[in-house]
């Protein structure tokens, strides 16, 4: 699966401090460590407590691209901050993310075209997050139609079924799995599917266990990518094992040792 | 109609054999294999940056079981590896040799590692083409032999082997110390092949310097098993499995020239046609099958079969 490392996010205190103190080394080490542990891309989020978000995002992206050319997923709700990040990416970036609302969708699709970027489309709108799979799929279809209408590649579109914390919205967990399964039927070839995994365990007691259990279920439902913590060893082990059991990679006794 | 073109995420590792003075060796050129990002010869789908190569075998003693029609080609140099190597390069234009240190096997002459290394040194001095060097196929002895070989050939970037489950530690250590690449062999089993690659790279050896040998099944003697394991390996490489992204080698001659189709004379089996023609074609046909399975290096014996296969490779490489 395509692993997007979640650790460079200003919501984490250590990262927030590093952004504030312009501690390049901390950010670069965190980037490389995530890659070493299996990340195929890195999410970049400046968090909320930043005075000048545009220059913070620029600094963050420049800092990371000094040490790696890996795909970056620019994670912000503000258009100007998004563009500030995309501008300095060295390889094809991912826009994280748009909702199904037309204004936002139009703006971000325009940016995706301008910067030849992928796009994560959340199955939510200004009316909120739907409570069932069918309503999520309607929104996914809307995003997909707009994306393809612009002549963009289906491979570059990631549909995110928006998972909510299990302790808040337990009934949503199977609905999101169903969404992942059905997104694969929306078009041929289908768009990719992605999850912001850690959200499922937000505020719970056994976060790591919940994350990896849900991820394995999602993989079995056809999930292609996830934003997650690659430094969680048990999580990575569960992914590698699921890939073996789904016949995605070739088994051998020491499959956990081999680099994917 | 739209062309159905597969987009692969991975590619085969590129492995170099040989080192010129620029790279710290004494070879006249470097041969590169692998690097392709598509299935064999699908030029419309991806890039095959290096054509498959053919290496001729040179033995360090007279091959005990070869039929006369094969021995005849080498009659003036059968027990003389230096002469053999020179003849290969000068008479047949061979640009890659596979020196087989068969005499080191305890059941052959049980030659010592030092003697074997001496042979390697002489061959390295006599010809300037890159070298593949393999032991006598004795899991126990090959480790010692290749250690000496690795030392004497330090800096020449040879491809050494054959490492198997029982001896990969010593052979990997030998390859690390002399800076050589390694052949990793498992018995027609993709899971074990991946495992051996992991174990070898776990010793700190770069996975990018491993060449896979899935064992070679001869035509009529299990070729199809090797073929399908090789196909699966290549698909795994193209899908991004780094522990199966290695180029693949086949010892074609070794299998072909012990089959009854190459050994039986015309008198014994008139309906099979002319002995030499039949045998050469048997080797060439087997080799071409492996090319289509994804082989990057073919080790062969008969100069005429080699010529035929090189011609075929040239044709298959035309886009």
Coordinates of C-alpha atoms in Angstrom, one line a residue:
Chain A
X1 CA 0.0 0.0 0.0
X2 CA 0.9 3.6 -0.5
X3 CA 2.0 5.0 2.9
X4 CA 1.8 8.7 3.6
X5 CA 3.7 9.5 6.7
X6 CA 1.7 11.8 9.1
X7 CA 4.3 12.9 11.5
X8 CA 5.2 16.3 10.0
X9 CA 2.1 18.0 11.4
X10 CA 2.0 21.1 13.5
X11 CA -0.6 19.5 15.7
X12 CA 2.2 17.5 17.2
X13 CA 3.9 19.6 19.9
X14 CA 7.5 18.7 18.9
X15 CA 6.8 19.6 15.2
X16 CA 5.0 22.8 16.2
X17 CA 8.1 23.8 18.3
X18 CA 10.4 22.9 15.4
X19 CA 8.4 25.1 13.0
X20 CA 8.4 28.0 15.5
X21 CA 12.2 27.7 16.2
X22 CA 13.0 26.9 12.5
X23 CA 14.7 23.7 13.6
X24 CA 15.6 22.3 10.2
X25 CA 17.4 19.3 11.6
X26 CA 14.5 18.1 13.6
X27 CA 12.2 18.2 10.6
X28 CA 14.7 16.6 8.2
X29 CA 15.4 13.8 10.6
X30 CA 11.7 13.2 11.1
X31 CA 11.2 13.1 7.3
X32 CA 14.1 10.6 6.7
X33 CA 13.0 8.4 9.6
X34 CA 9.5 8.1 8.3
X35 CA 10.9 7.1 4.8
X36 CA 13.3 4.6 6.4
X37 CA 10.3 3.0 8.2
X38 CA 8.3 2.6 5.0
X39 CA 6.7 5.9 4.0
X40 CA 6.1 6.4 0.3
X41 CA 5.1 10.0 0.7
X42 CA 5.1 12.6 3.5
X43 CA 2.1 14.6 4.7
X44 CA 3.1 18.3 5.5
X45 CA 0.8 20.2 7.8
X46 CA 1.9 23.4 9.6
X47 CA -0.8 23.1 12.2
X48 CA -3.0 25.9 13.5
X49 CA -0.8 27.9 15.9
X50 CA 1.4 29.6 13.3
X51 CA 1.5 33.4 12.8
X52 CA 2.5 33.5 9.2
X53 CA 1.2 30.2 7.6
X54 CA 2.4 31.0 4.1
X55 CA 6.0 31.4 5.1
X56 CA 5.8 28.5 7.5
X57 CA 4.6 26.2 4.8
X58 CA 7.3 27.4 2.4
X59 CA 10.0 26.9 5.0
X60 CA 8.7 23.4 5.8
X61 CA 8.6 22.2 2.2
X62 CA 12.0 23.7 1.4
X63 CA 13.4 22.1 4.5
X64 CA 12.1 18.7 3.6
X65 CA 13.1 18.9 -0.1
X66 CA 16.6 19.7 0.9
X67 CA 17.0 16.0 2.0
X68 CA 14.5 14.0 0.0
X69 CA 12.6 14.2 -3.3
X70 CA 9.8 11.9 -2.0
X71 CA 6.2 12.8 -2.8
X72 CA 4.8 15.4 -0.5
X73 CA 1.1 15.7 0.5
X74 CA 0.4 19.3 1.2
X75 CA -2.1 19.4 4.0
X76 CA -3.9 22.7 4.6
X77 CA -7.4 24.1 4.2
X78 CA -6.1 27.5 3.0
X79 CA -5.7 28.0 -0.7
X80 CA -2.7 30.4 -0.4
X81 CA -0.9 28.1 2.0
X82 CA -1.6 25.2 -0.4
X83 CA 0.0 27.0 -3.3
X84 CA 2.9 28.1 -1.2
X85 CA 3.7 24.5 -0.5
X86 CA 3.0 23.1 -4.0
X87 CA 5.4 25.7 -5.5
X88 CA 8.4 24.3 -3.8
X89 CA 7.8 20.5 -4.2
X90 CA 10.5 18.7 -6.2
X91 CA 8.4 15.8 -7.3
X92 CA 4.7 15.4 -8.1
X93 CA 2.8 16.5 -5.0
X94 CA -0.6 15.6 -3.6
X95 CA -3.2 18.2 -2.6
X96 CA -4.7 17.2 0.8
X97 CA -7.5 17.9 0.5
X98 CA -10.8 19.1 -1.1
X99 CA -14.4 18.6 -0.1
X100 CA -17.2 18.0 -2.6
X101 CA -18.2 21.7 -2.5
X102 CA -17.9 23.2 -5.9
X103 CA -16.0 26.4 -5.0
X104 CA -13.3 24.5 -3.2
X105 CA -13.3 21.7 -5.8
X106 CA -12.8 24.2 -8.6
X107 CA -10.0 26.1 -6.8
X108 CA -8.1 22.9 -6.0
X109 CA -8.6 21.2 -9.3
X110 CA -7.1 24.4 -10.9
X111 CA -4.1 24.1 -8.6
X112 CA -3.8 20.4 -9.4
X113 CA -3.6 21.3 -13.1
X114 CA -1.2 24.1 -12.5
X115 CA 1.2 22.0 -10.4
X116 CA 0.5 18.6 -12.0
X117 CA -0.5 17.4 -8.6
X118 CA -2.7 14.5 -7.3
X119 CA -5.8 15.3 -5.2
X120 CA -7.4 13.8 -2.1
X121 CA -11.1 14.3 -2.3
X122 CA -13.0 14.0 1.0
X123 CA -16.5 12.6 0.8
X124 CA -17.9 15.5 2.8
X125 CA -19.5 18.9 1.9
X126 CA -20.7 22.0 3.6
X127 CA -23.6 20.0 5.0
X128 CA -21.1 17.9 6.9
X129 CA -20.0 14.3 6.8
X130 CA -22.7 11.9 5.6
X131 CA -23.7 9.1 7.9
X132 CA -23.8 6.3 5.4
X133 CA -21.9 4.8 2.5
X134 CA -24.4 5.8 -0.2
X135 CA -24.3 9.5 0.6
X136 CA -20.5 9.3 0.7
X137 CA -20.5 7.7 -2.7
X138 CA -22.7 10.4 -4.1
X139 CA -20.1 13.0 -3.1
X140 CA -17.3 10.8 -4.3
X141 CA -19.0 10.5 -7.7
X142 CA -19.3 14.3 -7.8
X143 CA -15.6 14.8 -7.2
X144 CA -14.7 12.1 -9.7
X145 CA -16.9 13.6 -12.4
X146 CA -15.4 17.0 -12.0
X147 CA -11.9 15.6 -12.0
X148 CA -12.4 13.6 -15.1
X149 CA -14.3 16.4 -16.7
X150 CA -11.1 18.4 -16.6
X151 CA -9.3 15.6 -18.4
X152 CA -7.1 14.7 -15.4
X153 CA -5.7 11.2 -14.8
X154 CA -7.9 8.9 -12.7
X155 CA -4.7 7.5 -11.1
X156 CA -4.0 10.8 -9.5
X157 CA -7.4 11.1 -7.6
X158 CA -7.6 9.7 -4.1
X159 CA -11.1 9.4 -2.5
X160 CA -11.1 9.6 1.3
X161 CA -14.2 8.1 2.9
X162 CA -13.5 10.3 6.1
X163 CA -13.3 8.0 9.1
X164 CA -14.5 9.4 12.4
X165 CA -13.3 8.4 15.9
X166 CA -14.8 5.1 16.9
X167 CA -15.7 6.4 20.4
X168 CA -17.8 9.2 18.8
X169 CA -19.3 7.6 15.7
X170 CA -19.0 3.9 15.9
X171 CA -21.6 3.1 13.3
X172 CA -19.5 5.0 10.7
X173 CA -16.7 2.5 10.8
X174 CA -18.3 -0.2 8.7
X175 CA -19.9 2.5 6.5
X176 CA -16.4 3.8 5.5
X177 CA -15.3 0.3 4.7
X178 CA -18.3 -0.1 2.5
X179 CA -17.5 3.2 0.8
X180 CA -14.0 2.0 0.1
X181 CA -15.4 -1.1 -1.6
X182 CA -17.9 0.8 -3.6
X183 CA -15.6 3.6 -4.8
X184 CA -13.9 0.8 -6.7
X185 CA -17.1 0.4 -8.7
X186 CA -17.5 4.0 -9.7
X187 CA -15.4 4.0 -12.8
X188 CA -13.1 1.7 -14.8
X189 CA -10.3 2.2 -14.0
X190 CA -11.4 3.4 -10.5
X191 CA -9.9 6.2 -8.5
X192 CA -7.6 5.4 -5.6
X193 CA -8.8 5.2 -2.0
X194 CA -7.2 6.8 1.0
X195 CA -7.8 7.2 4.7
X196 CA -6.6 9.5 7.4
X197 CA -6.2 6.5 9.6
X198 CA -5.3 7.9 13.0
X199 CA -8.7 9.7 13.2
X200 CA -10.4 6.4 13.9
X201 CA -8.7 6.1 17.3
X202 CA -8.7 9.8 18.3
X203 CA -9.3 10.0 22.1
X204 CA -9.4 6.2 22.6
X205 CA -7.3 4.2 25.1
X206 CA -5.8 1.6 22.7
X207 CA -4.9 3.8 19.8
X208 CA -2.3 1.7 18.1
X209 CA -4.4 -1.5 18.2
X210 CA -7.5 0.2 16.9
X211 CA -5.4 1.9 14.1
X212 CA -3.9 -1.3 12.9
X213 CA -7.0 -3.4 13.2
X214 CA -9.0 -0.9 11.2
X215 CA -6.3 -0.6 8.6
X216 CA -6.2 -4.3 7.9
X217 CA -9.9 -4.3 7.5
X218 CA -9.7 -1.4 5.1
X219 CA -6.9 -3.1 3.1
X220 CA -9.1 -6.1 2.8
X221 CA -11.8 -3.8 1.5
X222 CA -9.5 -2.5 -1.2
X223 CA -7.8 0.5 0.4
X224 CA -4.9 1.8 -1.7
X225 CA -3.3 4.5 0.5
X226 CA -3.4 5.8 4.1
X227 CA -2.0 8.7 6.0
X228 CA -0.6 7.1 9.1
X229 CA 2.3 7.0 11.5
X230 CA 5.1 4.9 9.9
X231 CA 7.0 5.0 13.2
X232 CA 4.3 2.7 14.7
X233 CA 6.2 -0.6 14.2
X234 CA 3.2 -2.9 14.9
X235 CA 1.2 -1.0 12.4
X236 CA 3.8 -1.4 9.7
X237 CA 4.1 -5.1 10.5
X238 CA 0.3 -5.5 10.2
X239 CA 0.4 -3.8 6.8
X240 CA 3.2 -6.0 5.5
X241 CA 1.3 -9.1 6.8
X242 CA -2.0 -8.0 5.2
X243 CA -0.2 -7.4 1.9
X244 CA 1.1 -11.0 2.1
X245 CA -2.3 -12.4 3.0
X246 CA -4.0 -10.4 0.2
X247 CA -1.4 -11.9 -2.2
X248 CA -0.1 -8.5 -3.0
X249 CA 3.5 -9.3 -2.2
X250 CA 5.4 -12.6 -2.3
X251 CA 5.7 -14.6 0.9
X252 CA 8.9 -15.7 2.5
X253 CA 9.7 -16.5 6.1
X254 CA 11.5 -13.2 6.7
X255 CA 9.1 -11.0 4.8
X256 CA 9.1 -8.5 7.6
X257 CA 12.9 -7.9 7.1
X258 CA 12.7 -7.2 3.4
X259 CA 12.2 -3.6 2.3
X260 CA 9.0 -3.2 0.3
Chain B
X1 CA -8.7 0.4 -30.3
X2 CA -6.8 1.7 -27.3
X3 CA -3.5 -0.1 -26.6
X4 CA -3.6 -1.9 -23.3
X5 CA -0.3 -0.7 -21.8
X6 CA 0.6 -1.7 -18.3
X7 CA 2.1 1.0 -16.1
X8 CA 4.6 -0.7 -13.7
X9 CA 5.8 1.0 -10.5
X10 CA 9.0 -0.9 -10.2
X11 CA 12.0 -1.9 -12.4
X12 CA 14.8 -4.5 -12.4
X13 CA 18.0 -3.5 -10.7
X14 CA 20.9 -2.7 -12.9
X15 CA 24.0 -4.8 -12.1
X16 CA 27.5 -4.1 -13.6
X17 CA 30.0 -6.9 -14.2
X18 CA 33.6 -5.9 -14.6
X19 CA 35.6 -2.8 -13.8
X20 CA 37.8 -0.8 -16.1
X21 CA 40.9 1.1 -14.8
X22 CA 38.5 4.0 -14.1
X23 CA 36.6 1.9 -11.6
X24 CA 39.7 0.3 -10.2
X25 CA 39.9 -2.8 -12.3
X26 CA 41.7 -4.0 -15.4
X27 CA 38.8 -5.0 -17.7
X28 CA 38.5 -3.3 -21.1
X29 CA 34.8 -2.7 -20.6
X30 CA 31.9 -3.1 -18.1
X31 CA 28.8 -5.2 -19.0
X32 CA 25.6 -4.0 -17.5
X33 CA 22.5 -6.1 -17.1
X34 CA 19.0 -5.4 -15.9
X35 CA 17.4 -2.0 -15.5
X36 CA 14.3 -2.9 -17.6
X37 CA 10.9 -1.6 -16.5
X38 CA 8.7 -3.9 -18.6
X39 CA 8.4 -7.6 -19.4
X40 CA 10.8 -9.1 -21.9
X41 CA 11.0 -7.3 -25.2
X42 CA 7.8 -5.3 -24.8
X43 CA 9.4 -2.2 -26.2
X44 CA 6.0 -0.5 -26.7
X45 CA 5.4 -0.6 -23.0
X46 CA 8.7 0.4 -21.3
X47 CA 12.4 0.6 -21.7
X48 CA 14.8 -2.3 -21.9
X49 CA 18.0 -0.3 -21.3
X50 CA 20.4 -3.3 -21.5
X51 CA 20.0 -6.3 -23.8
X52 CA 20.3 -9.7 -22.2
X53 CA 23.9 -11.0 -22.4
X54 CA 25.4 -14.4 -23.1
X55 CA 28.5 -15.7 -21.3
X56 CA 30.6 -18.6 -22.5
X57 CA 31.7 -21.2 -20.0
X58 CA 35.4 -21.8 -19.5
X59 CA 36.3 -24.8 -17.3
X60 CA 39.4 -25.2 -15.2
X61 CA 39.7 -28.9 -16.2
X62 CA 38.4 -31.1 -19.0
X63 CA 34.6 -31.4 -18.5
X64 CA 34.1 -35.1 -17.7
X65 CA 30.6 -35.6 -19.1
X66 CA 30.5 -33.5 -22.2
X67 CA 29.7 -35.3 -25.5
X68 CA 32.4 -35.3 -28.1
X69 CA 30.5 -33.0 -30.5
X70 CA 30.8 -30.3 -27.8
X71 CA 34.4 -31.2 -26.8
X72 CA 35.5 -31.0 -30.4
X73 CA 35.0 -27.2 -30.5
X74 CA 37.5 -26.8 -27.6
X75 CA 39.8 -29.7 -28.4
X76 CA 43.0 -27.6 -28.4
X77 CA 42.2 -26.0 -25.0
X78 CA 40.0 -28.3 -23.0
X79 CA 42.4 -28.6 -20.0
X80 CA 43.8 -25.1 -20.4
X81 CA 41.5 -22.4 -19.0
X82 CA 43.8 -19.6 -20.2
X83 CA 43.9 -20.9 -23.8
X84 CA 40.2 -21.5 -23.6
X85 CA 39.4 -18.0 -22.5
X86 CA 41.7 -16.5 -25.2
X87 CA 40.1 -18.6 -27.9
X88 CA 36.6 -17.6 -26.7
X89 CA 37.5 -13.9 -26.9
X90 CA 39.7 -14.0 -30.0
X91 CA 38.1 -16.6 -32.2
X92 CA 34.4 -16.3 -31.3
X93 CA 34.2 -12.6 -30.1
X94 CA 32.9 -13.6 -26.7
X95 CA 32.6 -10.5 -24.4
X96 CA 31.7 -12.2 -21.1
X97 CA 33.2 -15.4 -19.7
X98 CA 31.9 -17.7 -17.0
X99 CA 34.9 -19.4 -15.4
X100 CA 33.7 -22.7 -13.8
X101 CA 36.2 -23.9 -11.1
X102 CA 34.9 -27.4 -11.4
X103 CA 38.2 -29.0 -10.4
X104 CA 37.7 -27.7 -6.8
X105 CA 34.8 -30.1 -6.2
X106 CA 35.9 -32.9 -3.8
X107 CA 34.7 -35.5 -6.2
X108 CA 36.5 -33.9 -9.1
X109 CA 40.2 -33.0 -8.3
X110 CA 39.6 -31.4 -5.0
X111 CA 41.9 -28.5 -6.1
X112 CA 42.6 -26.0 -3.3
X113 CA 41.3 -22.5 -3.1
X114 CA 44.8 -21.1 -3.7
X115 CA 45.2 -23.1 -6.9
X116 CA 41.7 -22.0 -8.1
X117 CA 42.6 -18.4 -7.3
X118 CA 45.8 -18.8 -9.3
X119 CA 43.7 -19.9 -12.3
X120 CA 41.5 -16.9 -12.0
X121 CA 44.5 -14.6 -11.8
X122 CA 45.9 -16.1 -15.0
X123 CA 42.6 -15.8 -16.9
X124 CA 42.2 -12.2 -15.7
X125 CA 45.7 -11.5 -17.1
X126 CA 45.1 -13.3 -20.4
X127 CA 41.8 -11.7 -21.4
X128 CA 40.3 -8.3 -20.6
X129 CA 36.6 -9.2 -20.7
X130 CA 34.5 -9.2 -17.5
X131 CA 34.2 -12.4 -15.6
X132 CA 31.6 -14.5 -13.9
X133 CA 33.4 -17.0 -11.6
X134 CA 31.6 -20.0 -10.0
X135 CA 33.0 -22.7 -7.8
X136 CA 32.6 -26.4 -8.2
X137 CA 29.0 -26.6 -7.0
X138 CA 30.0 -28.0 -3.7
X139 CA 28.1 -26.0 -1.1
X140 CA 30.7 -26.7 1.5
X141 CA 33.9 -26.1 -0.5
X142 CA 32.7 -23.1 -2.6
X143 CA 32.8 -20.8 0.3
X144 CA 36.6 -21.3 0.8
X145 CA 37.4 -21.3 -2.9
X146 CA 35.5 -18.1 -3.5
X147 CA 37.1 -16.4 -0.6
X148 CA 40.5 -16.9 -2.3
X149 CA 39.0 -15.9 -5.7
X150 CA 37.5 -12.8 -4.3
X151 CA 40.9 -11.7 -2.9
X152 CA 42.8 -12.3 -6.0
X153 CA 40.2 -10.6 -8.2
X154 CA 39.8 -7.6 -5.8
X155 CA 38.5 -4.6 -7.7
X156 CA 37.6 -6.5 -10.8
X157 CA 33.9 -6.5 -9.9
X158 CA 33.3 -10.1 -10.9
X159 CA 30.0 -11.9 -10.5
X160 CA 30.7 -14.7 -8.0
X161 CA 28.7 -17.7 -7.0
X162 CA 26.9 -19.7 -6.4
X163 CA 25.5 -18.8 -3.0
X164 CA 22.9 -21.2 -1.7
X165 CA 21.1 -21.5 1.7
X166 CA 23.9 -23.6 3.2
X167 CA 26.8 -21.3 2.3
X168 CA 25.5 -17.8 1.6
X169 CA 27.2 -16.4 4.7
X170 CA 30.7 -17.2 3.6
X171 CA 30.1 -16.4 0.0
X172 CA 28.4 -13.1 0.8
X173 CA 31.4 -12.2 3.1
X174 CA 33.8 -13.1 0.3
X175 CA 31.9 -10.8 -2.1
X176 CA 31.8 -8.0 0.4
X177 CA 35.6 -8.2 1.0
X178 CA 36.5 -8.2 -2.7
X179 CA 33.7 -5.8 -3.9
X180 CA 32.0 -8.4 -6.2
X181 CA 28.4 -9.1 -7.1
X182 CA 26.8 -12.4 -6.1
X183 CA 24.6 -15.1 -7.6
X184 CA 22.0 -16.3 -5.2
X185 CA 20.5 -19.7 -6.0
X186 CA 17.3 -21.4 -4.7
X187 CA 15.6 -24.5 -6.1
X188 CA 12.8 -23.2 -8.3
X189 CA 10.9 -21.6 -5.4
X190 CA 10.1 -17.9 -5.5
X191 CA 9.5 -17.7 -1.7
X192 CA 12.9 -19.2 -0.9
X193 CA 14.5 -16.9 -3.6
X194 CA 13.1 -13.8 -1.8
X195 CA 14.2 -15.2 1.5
X196 CA 17.8 -15.7 0.4
X197 CA 17.9 -12.2 -1.0
X198 CA 16.7 -10.9 2.3
X199 CA 19.2 -12.9 4.3
X200 CA 22.1 -11.8 2.0
X201 CA 21.2 -8.1 2.2
X202 CA 20.7 -8.5 5.9
X203 CA 24.4 -9.1 6.1
X204 CA 25.0 -5.6 4.8
X205 CA 25.4 -6.7 1.2
X206 CA 23.6 -4.4 -1.3
X207 CA 20.5 -6.0 -2.8
X208 CA 21.4 -4.1 -5.9
X209 CA 24.4 -6.4 -6.4
X210 CA 22.5 -9.7 -6.3
X211 CA 21.7 -11.8 -9.4
X212 CA 19.0 -14.5 -9.0
X213 CA 19.4 -18.0 -10.1
X214 CA 16.1 -19.9 -9.8
X215 CA 18.0 -23.1 -10.9
X216 CA 17.7 -23.9 -14.6
X217 CA 15.4 -26.5 -15.9
X218 CA 16.5 -27.8 -19.3
X219 CA 14.2 -28.1 -22.3
X220 CA 12.2 -31.3 -21.7
X221 CA 13.5 -31.5 -18.1
X222 CA 11.4 -29.0 -16.2
X223 CA 12.1 -25.8 -18.2
X224 CA 8.4 -24.8 -17.7
X225 CA 8.8 -24.8 -13.9
X226 CA 11.8 -22.4 -14.0
X227 CA 10.0 -20.4 -16.6
X228 CA 6.9 -19.7 -14.5
X229 CA 8.9 -18.9 -11.4
X230 CA 11.0 -16.4 -13.4
X231 CA 7.8 -14.8 -14.8
X232 CA 6.4 -14.4 -11.4
X233 CA 9.7 -12.9 -10.1
X234 CA 9.7 -10.4 -12.9
X235 CA 6.1 -9.4 -12.3
X236 CA 7.0 -8.9 -8.6
X237 CA 10.0 -6.8 -9.6
X238 CA 7.8 -4.6 -11.8
X239 CA 5.3 -4.3 -9.0
X240 CA 8.0 -2.9 -6.8
X241 CA 9.1 -5.8 -4.6
X242 CA 12.7 -4.8 -3.9
X243 CA 13.7 -8.2 -2.8
X244 CA 12.8 -9.8 -6.1
X245 CA 14.0 -6.9 -8.3
X246 CA 17.3 -8.6 -9.2
X247 CA 18.4 -9.6 -12.7
X248 CA 18.2 -13.3 -13.4
X249 CA 20.8 -15.7 -14.7
X250 CA 20.4 -19.2 -16.3
X251 CA 23.0 -21.9 -16.7
X252 CA 21.7 -23.1 -20.0
X253 CA 24.6 -25.2 -21.2
X254 CA 25.0 -27.0 -18.0
X255 CA 21.5 -28.4 -18.3
X256 CA 21.3 -28.9 -22.0
X257 CA 24.5 -30.9 -22.5
X258 CA 23.5 -33.6 -20.1
X259 CA 20.2 -34.3 -21.8
X260 CA 19.8 -37.3 -24.0
X261 CA 18.7 -35.1 -26.9
X262 CA 22.2 -33.6 -27.0
X263 CA 24.1 -36.7 -26.1
X264 CA 22.6 -39.4 -28.2
X265 CA 24.3 -40.0 -31.5
X266 CA 22.7 -40.2 -35.0
X267 CA 23.4 -44.0 -35.2
X268 CA 21.5 -44.6 -32.0
X269 CA 18.6 -42.4 -32.9
X270 CA 18.5 -41.7 -36.7
X271 CA 14.9 -40.2 -36.5
X272 CA 16.2 -37.3 -34.4
X273 CA 18.3 -35.9 -37.2
X274 CA 21.9 -34.8 -37.3
X275 CA 23.5 -35.0 -33.9
X276 CA 25.4 -31.7 -33.9
X277 CA 22.7 -29.7 -35.5
X278 CA 20.1 -31.1 -33.1
X279 CA 22.2 -30.5 -30.1
X280 CA 23.2 -26.9 -31.0
X281 CA 19.5 -26.1 -31.6
X282 CA 18.5 -27.7 -28.3
X283 CA 20.8 -25.4 -26.5
X284 CA 19.8 -22.3 -28.5
X285 CA 16.1 -23.0 -28.2
X286 CA 16.4 -23.5 -24.5
X287 CA 18.2 -20.2 -24.2
X288 CA 15.6 -18.3 -26.2
X289 CA 12.8 -19.7 -23.9
X290 CA 14.7 -18.3 -20.9
X291 CA 15.1 -14.9 -22.7
X292 CA 11.3 -14.8 -22.9
X293 CA 11.0 -15.7 -19.3
X294 CA 13.0 -12.7 -18.3
X295 CA 16.6 -14.0 -18.2
X296 CA 19.3 -11.2 -18.2
X297 CA 22.3 -13.5 -18.3
X298 CA 22.6 -16.8 -20.1
X299 CA 25.6 -19.0 -19.5
X300 CA 26.1 -21.3 -22.5
X301 CA 28.6 -23.7 -24.1
X302 CA 28.5 -24.3 -27.8
X303 CA 29.9 -21.4 -29.8
X304 CA 27.4 -21.9 -32.6
X305 CA 24.5 -21.9 -30.2
X306 CA 25.8 -18.7 -28.6
X307 CA 26.0 -17.1 -32.0
X308 CA 22.5 -18.1 -32.8
X309 CA 21.2 -16.7 -29.5
X310 CA 23.1 -13.5 -29.8
X311 CA 21.5 -13.0 -33.2
X312 CA 18.1 -13.6 -31.8
X313 CA 18.7 -11.1 -29.0
X314 CA 19.7 -8.5 -31.5
X315 CA 16.5 -9.1 -33.4
X316 CA 14.3 -9.1 -30.3
X317 CA 15.9 -5.8 -29.2
X318 CA 14.9 -4.0 -32.4
X319 CA 12.1 -1.7 -31.5

